[in-house]
């Protein structure tokens, strides 16, 4: 990640975010690191937010969805979330 931009509290572009996500996946030892994208992180984010008590309207607003049904489609059940690559990256890098 462009640490100079972060230190200056500047925006980084979407490509830099994608590279950062892939570096985390590689460090976590995930074999499918090439398929992990920032967009893939939206599924576990939505599921974890729901589990922690965020209501549908708040999650919908945070994700920028016009229709709550779209937000609901991003919710994953426990079994599929445990296999989700971005969830595995988060777990591996957080020490959980």
Short mmCIF file of C-alpha atoms in Angstrom, two decimals:
data_model
loop_
_atom_site.label_atom_id
_atom_site.label_comp_id
_atom_site.label_asym_id
_atom_site.label_seq_id
_atom_site.Cartn_x
_atom_site.Cartn_y
_atom_site.Cartn_z
CA UNK A 1 0.00 0.00 0.00
CA UNK A 2 1.16 3.53 -0.65
CA UNK A 3 2.18 4.32 2.91
CA UNK A 4 3.07 7.92 1.99
CA UNK A 5 -0.51 8.52 0.84
CA UNK A 6 -1.89 6.90 3.99
CA UNK A 7 0.43 8.95 6.22
CA UNK A 8 -0.79 12.13 4.54
CA UNK A 9 -4.41 10.96 4.88
CA UNK A 10 -4.78 10.97 1.08
CA UNK A 11 -6.98 8.74 -1.00
CA UNK A 12 -5.54 5.68 -2.65
CA UNK A 13 -6.92 4.35 -5.89
CA UNK A 14 -8.89 1.13 -6.34
CA UNK A 15 -5.94 -0.61 -7.94
CA UNK A 16 -3.80 -0.02 -4.86
CA UNK A 17 -6.58 -1.41 -2.67
CA UNK A 18 -6.78 -4.51 -4.89
CA UNK A 19 -3.01 -5.03 -4.61
CA UNK A 20 -3.22 -4.67 -0.83
CA UNK A 21 -6.03 -7.25 -0.59
CA UNK A 22 -4.06 -9.68 -2.74
CA UNK A 23 -0.91 -9.20 -0.63
CA UNK A 24 -2.94 -10.02 2.49
CA UNK A 25 -4.36 -13.13 0.81
CA UNK A 26 -0.89 -14.23 -0.21
CA UNK A 27 0.46 -13.64 3.30
CA UNK A 28 -2.44 -15.69 4.67
CA UNK A 29 -1.41 -18.55 2.39
CA UNK A 30 -4.64 -18.68 0.41
CA UNK A 31 -4.22 -20.57 -2.86
CA UNK A 32 -6.92 -18.55 -4.66
CA UNK A 33 -5.36 -15.15 -3.96
CA UNK A 34 -5.61 -14.10 -7.62
CA UNK A 35 -9.42 -14.29 -7.48
CA UNK A 36 -9.79 -12.16 -4.35
CA UNK A 37 -10.88 -8.59 -4.99
CA UNK A 38 -12.03 -5.67 -2.85
CA UNK A 39 -15.55 -6.35 -4.11
CA UNK A 40 -15.37 -9.90 -2.72
CA UNK A 41 -14.97 -8.36 0.76
CA UNK A 42 -18.51 -6.99 0.59
CA UNK A 43 -20.11 -10.39 1.23
CA UNK A 44 -18.36 -11.13 4.53
CA UNK A 45 -18.63 -7.48 5.58
CA UNK A 46 -22.41 -7.59 5.18
CA UNK A 47 -22.70 -10.95 6.96
CA UNK A 48 -20.50 -9.89 9.87
CA UNK A 49 -22.35 -6.56 10.20
CA UNK A 50 -25.67 -8.44 10.36
CA UNK A 51 -24.29 -10.85 12.96
CA UNK A 52 -23.12 -7.91 15.06
CA UNK A 53 -26.58 -6.36 15.02
CA UNK A 54 -26.53 -3.85 12.15
CA UNK A 55 -30.01 -3.61 10.72
CA UNK A 56 -30.79 -4.05 7.04
CA UNK A 57 -31.36 -0.35 6.39
CA UNK A 58 -27.96 0.62 7.83
CA UNK A 59 -26.18 -2.11 5.87
CA UNK A 60 -28.04 -1.12 2.71
CA UNK A 61 -26.98 2.51 3.11
CA UNK A 62 -23.35 1.57 3.87
CA UNK A 63 -23.18 -0.65 0.79
CA UNK A 64 -24.83 1.94 -1.44
CA UNK A 65 -27.69 -0.29 -2.56
CA UNK A 66 -30.96 1.24 -3.74
CA UNK A 67 -32.91 -1.96 -3.07
CA UNK A 68 -32.71 -3.86 0.23
CA UNK A 69 -33.06 -7.14 -1.66
CA UNK A 70 -29.64 -6.50 -3.19
CA UNK A 71 -28.14 -6.10 0.29
CA UNK A 72 -29.83 -9.30 1.42
CA UNK A 73 -28.21 -11.20 -1.45
CA UNK A 74 -24.81 -10.20 -0.04
CA UNK A 75 -25.59 -11.99 3.23
CA UNK A 76 -23.92 -15.39 3.52
CA UNK A 77 -24.85 -18.20 5.84
CA UNK A 78 -22.27 -19.56 8.27
CA UNK A 79 -21.09 -22.46 6.14
CA UNK A 80 -20.39 -20.45 3.01
CA UNK A 81 -18.89 -17.51 4.95
CA UNK A 82 -16.38 -19.82 6.61
CA UNK A 83 -15.14 -20.78 3.15
CA UNK A 84 -15.22 -17.23 1.73
CA UNK A 85 -11.69 -16.21 0.75
CA UNK A 86 -11.93 -12.64 2.03
CA UNK A 87 -13.26 -13.89 5.38
CA UNK A 88 -10.29 -16.26 5.60
CA UNK A 89 -7.90 -13.39 4.87
CA UNK A 90 -9.49 -11.29 7.60
CA UNK A 91 -9.28 -14.14 10.10
CA UNK A 92 -5.68 -14.93 9.21
CA UNK A 93 -4.49 -11.34 9.49
CA UNK A 94 -6.41 -10.42 12.64
CA UNK A 95 -4.94 -13.15 14.81
CA UNK A 96 -8.38 -14.77 15.33
#
